[in-house]
mmCIF file of N, CA and C in Angstrom:
data_model
loop_
_atom_site.group_PDB
_atom_site.id
_atom_site.type_symbol
_atom_site.label_atom_id
_atom_site.label_comp_id
_atom_site.label_asym_id
_atom_site.label_seq_id
_atom_site.Cartn_x
_atom_site.Cartn_y
_atom_site.Cartn_z
ATOM 1 N N MET K 1 -131.906 -169.885 44.203
ATOM 2 C CA MET K 1 -132.538 -171.018 44.574
ATOM 3 C C MET K 1 -130.921 -172.087 44.524
ATOM 4 N N THR K 2 -131.013 -172.907 45.654
ATOM 5 C CA THR K 2 -130.065 -173.450 45.767
ATOM 6 C C THR K 2 -130.314 -174.770 45.429
ATOM 7 N N ASN K 3 -131.638 -175.511 45.771
ATOM 8 C CA ASN K 3 -132.197 -176.654 45.464
ATOM 9 C C ASN K 3 -133.249 -176.540 44.617
ATOM 10 N N PHE K 4 -132.472 -177.879 43.111
ATOM 11 C CA PHE K 4 -132.892 -177.445 42.078
ATOM 12 C C PHE K 4 -134.725 -178.448 42.556
ATOM 13 N N ASN K 5 -134.539 -179.025 43.399
ATOM 14 C CA ASN K 5 -136.271 -179.601 43.836
ATOM 15 C C ASN K 5 -137.330 -178.715 44.132
ATOM 16 N N GLN K 6 -136.529 -177.786 44.355
ATOM 17 C CA GLN K 6 -137.634 -175.972 44.959
ATOM 18 C C GLN K 6 -138.267 -175.766 44.013
ATOM 19 N N TRP K 7 -137.416 -176.228 42.380
ATOM 20 C CA TRP K 7 -137.783 -175.198 41.116
ATOM 21 C C TRP K 7 -139.316 -175.420 40.765
ATOM 22 N N THR K 8 -140.250 -174.872 40.222
ATOM 23 C CA THR K 8 -141.419 -174.778 39.577
ATOM 24 C C THR K 8 -141.477 -173.923 38.199
ATOM 25 N N ILE K 9 -142.716 -174.207 37.162
ATOM 26 C CA ILE K 9 -142.639 -172.858 36.573
ATOM 27 C C ILE K 9 -143.345 -171.926 37.081
ATOM 28 N N GLU K 10 -144.084 -171.903 38.057
ATOM 29 C CA GLU K 10 -144.797 -170.941 38.758
ATOM 30 C C GLU K 10 -143.716 -169.872 39.201
ATOM 31 N N ILE K 11 -142.464 -170.413 40.180
ATOM 32 C CA ILE K 11 -141.247 -169.784 40.521
ATOM 33 C C ILE K 11 -140.445 -169.284 39.196
ATOM 34 N N GLY K 12 -140.392 -169.776 38.241
ATOM 35 C CA GLY K 12 -140.245 -169.391 37.144
ATOM 36 C C GLY K 12 -140.357 -167.976 36.253
ATOM 37 N N GLU K 13 -141.811 -168.211 36.661
ATOM 38 C CA GLU K 13 -142.959 -167.299 36.237
ATOM 39 C C GLU K 13 -142.615 -165.506 37.254
ATOM 40 N N ILE K 14 -142.610 -166.140 38.207
ATOM 41 C CA ILE K 14 -142.277 -164.905 39.473
ATOM 42 C C ILE K 14 -141.061 -164.266 39.120
ATOM 43 N N ILE K 15 -139.959 -165.278 39.332
ATOM 44 C CA ILE K 15 -138.573 -164.671 39.039
ATOM 45 C C ILE K 15 -138.922 -163.231 37.226
ATOM 46 N N ALA K 16 -139.086 -164.193 36.244
ATOM 47 C CA ALA K 16 -139.212 -163.435 35.013
ATOM 48 C C ALA K 16 -139.930 -162.232 35.470
ATOM 49 N N GLN K 17 -141.074 -162.544 35.992
ATOM 50 C CA GLN K 17 -142.412 -161.341 35.945
ATOM 51 C C GLN K 17 -140.920 -160.231 36.949
ATOM 52 N N GLU K 18 -140.481 -160.317 38.302
ATOM 53 C CA GLU K 18 -139.746 -159.748 39.388
ATOM 54 C C GLU K 18 -138.577 -158.766 37.949
ATOM 55 N N HIS K 19 -137.928 -159.354 36.780
ATOM 56 C CA HIS K 19 -136.901 -158.440 35.764
ATOM 57 C C HIS K 19 -137.967 -158.250 34.796
ATOM 58 N N ASN K 20 -138.929 -157.888 34.852
ATOM 59 C CA ASN K 20 -139.705 -157.515 33.486
ATOM 60 C C ASN K 20 -139.370 -158.309 32.206
ATOM 61 N N ILE K 21 -139.540 -159.534 32.536
ATOM 62 C CA ILE K 21 -139.365 -160.605 31.276
ATOM 63 C C ILE K 21 -140.673 -161.107 31.300
ATOM 64 N N GLN K 22 -141.215 -161.586 30.084
ATOM 65 C CA GLN K 22 -142.102 -162.450 29.568
ATOM 66 C C GLN K 22 -141.730 -163.856 29.054
ATOM 67 N N LEU K 23 -141.592 -165.047 29.496
ATOM 68 C CA LEU K 23 -141.403 -166.168 29.033
ATOM 69 C C LEU K 23 -142.703 -166.513 27.717
ATOM 70 N N THR K 24 -141.543 -167.043 26.906
ATOM 71 C CA THR K 24 -142.452 -167.178 25.924
ATOM 72 C C THR K 24 -142.279 -168.918 25.897
ATOM 73 N N ASN K 25 -143.103 -169.744 24.780
ATOM 74 C CA ASN K 25 -143.030 -171.138 25.088
ATOM 75 C C ASN K 25 -141.874 -171.445 24.317
ATOM 76 N N THR K 26 -140.945 -170.641 23.626
ATOM 77 C CA THR K 26 -139.480 -171.269 23.690
ATOM 78 C C THR K 26 -138.686 -171.255 24.477
ATOM 79 N N HIS K 27 -138.706 -169.680 25.289
ATOM 80 C CA HIS K 27 -137.916 -169.916 27.014
ATOM 81 C C HIS K 27 -137.954 -171.287 27.435
ATOM 82 N N TRP K 28 -139.221 -171.493 27.581
ATOM 83 C CA TRP K 28 -139.734 -172.738 28.457
ATOM 84 C C TRP K 28 -139.427 -174.070 27.985
ATOM 85 N N ASP K 29 -138.833 -173.675 26.271
ATOM 86 C CA ASP K 29 -138.086 -175.263 26.011
ATOM 87 C C ASP K 29 -137.165 -175.076 26.342
ATOM 88 N N ILE K 30 -136.524 -173.701 26.243
ATOM 89 C CA ILE K 30 -134.871 -173.981 26.285
ATOM 90 C C ILE K 30 -134.654 -174.211 27.964
ATOM 91 N N ILE K 31 -135.203 -173.930 28.708
ATOM 92 C CA ILE K 31 -135.192 -173.725 30.404
ATOM 93 C C ILE K 31 -135.720 -175.123 30.606
ATOM 94 N N SER K 32 -136.340 -176.017 30.173
ATOM 95 C CA SER K 32 -136.853 -177.265 30.353
ATOM 96 C C SER K 32 -135.395 -178.494 29.984
ATOM 97 N N TRP K 33 -134.780 -177.753 28.480
ATOM 98 C CA TRP K 33 -133.871 -178.622 28.019
ATOM 99 C C TRP K 33 -132.567 -178.487 29.102
ATOM 100 N N ILE K 34 -132.472 -177.363 29.524
ATOM 101 C CA ILE K 34 -131.183 -177.060 30.248
ATOM 102 C C ILE K 34 -130.979 -177.779 31.809
ATOM 103 N N GLN K 35 -132.628 -178.258 32.122
ATOM 104 C CA GLN K 35 -133.013 -178.660 33.355
ATOM 105 C C GLN K 35 -133.247 -180.308 33.296
ATOM 106 N N GLU K 36 -132.995 -180.905 32.288
ATOM 107 C CA GLU K 36 -132.690 -182.090 31.899
ATOM 108 C C GLU K 36 -131.756 -182.687 31.370
ATOM 109 N N LEU K 37 -130.797 -181.678 30.902
ATOM 110 C CA LEU K 37 -128.928 -181.764 31.060
ATOM 111 C C LEU K 37 -128.277 -181.746 32.354
ATOM 112 N N TYR K 38 -128.814 -180.774 33.182
ATOM 113 C CA TYR K 38 -128.655 -180.323 34.644
ATOM 114 C C TYR K 38 -128.714 -182.325 35.915
ATOM 115 N N LYS K 39 -130.102 -182.243 35.126
ATOM 116 C CA LYS K 39 -130.815 -183.699 36.180
ATOM 117 C C LYS K 39 -129.786 -184.610 35.498
ATOM 118 N N ARG K 40 -129.340 -184.702 34.316
ATOM 119 C CA ARG K 40 -128.516 -186.045 33.389
ATOM 120 C C ARG K 40 -126.425 -185.901 34.148
ATOM 121 N N LYS K 41 -126.254 -184.652 34.665
ATOM 122 C CA LYS K 41 -125.117 -184.391 34.903
ATOM 123 C C LYS K 41 -124.369 -184.045 33.671
ATOM 124 N N LYS K 42 -125.306 -183.608 32.220
ATOM 125 C CA LYS K 42 -124.365 -183.698 31.253
ATOM 126 C C LYS K 42 -124.257 -181.741 31.149
ATOM 127 N N ARG K 43 -122.664 -181.871 30.306
ATOM 128 C CA ARG K 43 -122.554 -180.383 30.284
ATOM 129 C C ARG K 43 -123.390 -179.370 29.141
ATOM 130 N N LEU K 44 -123.523 -178.417 29.242
ATOM 131 C CA LEU K 44 -124.474 -177.463 28.656
ATOM 132 C C LEU K 44 -123.041 -176.620 27.724
ATOM 133 N N LEU K 45 -123.196 -177.159 26.440
ATOM 134 C CA LEU K 45 -121.877 -176.331 25.510
ATOM 135 C C LEU K 45 -122.988 -175.596 24.576
ATOM 136 N N LEU K 46 -122.359 -174.232 24.473
ATOM 137 C CA LEU K 46 -123.404 -173.361 23.909
ATOM 138 C C LEU K 46 -123.997 -174.256 21.892
ATOM 139 N N LYS K 47 -122.715 -174.832 21.514
ATOM 140 C CA LYS K 47 -122.878 -175.094 20.632
ATOM 141 C C LYS K 47 -123.970 -176.308 20.449
ATOM 142 N N GLN K 48 -124.414 -176.561 21.306
ATOM 143 C CA GLN K 48 -126.122 -177.630 21.204
ATOM 144 C C GLN K 48 -127.005 -176.319 22.021
ATOM 145 N N LEU K 49 -127.382 -175.153 22.365
ATOM 146 C CA LEU K 49 -128.288 -174.070 21.841
ATOM 147 C C LEU K 49 -128.283 -173.647 20.969
ATOM 148 N N GLN K 50 -127.352 -173.710 19.980
ATOM 149 C CA GLN K 50 -127.566 -173.194 18.497
ATOM 150 C C GLN K 50 -128.173 -174.144 17.666
ATOM 151 N N LYS K 51 -127.999 -175.560 17.823
ATOM 152 C CA LYS K 51 -129.104 -176.367 17.350
ATOM 153 C C LYS K 51 -130.242 -176.497 17.631
ATOM 154 N N LEU K 52 -130.602 -175.927 18.753
ATOM 155 C CA LEU K 52 -132.321 -175.439 18.792
ATOM 156 C C LEU K 52 -132.956 -174.578 18.071
ATOM 157 N N LYS K 53 -132.599 -174.013 17.558
ATOM 158 C CA LYS K 53 -132.958 -173.067 16.510
ATOM 159 C C LYS K 53 -133.725 -173.299 15.399
#
């Protein structure tokens, strides 16, 4: 997907199903957080992911 505005939860579920992945609420929390960083043009640092635990 090249256009961020095309992304929907339904598309995310379809992509996950195609790869035999069941997305949990934790997955969605992380996906939403990363999307917010992207929208704000902020860098994603692995240290930040560790704080989500």
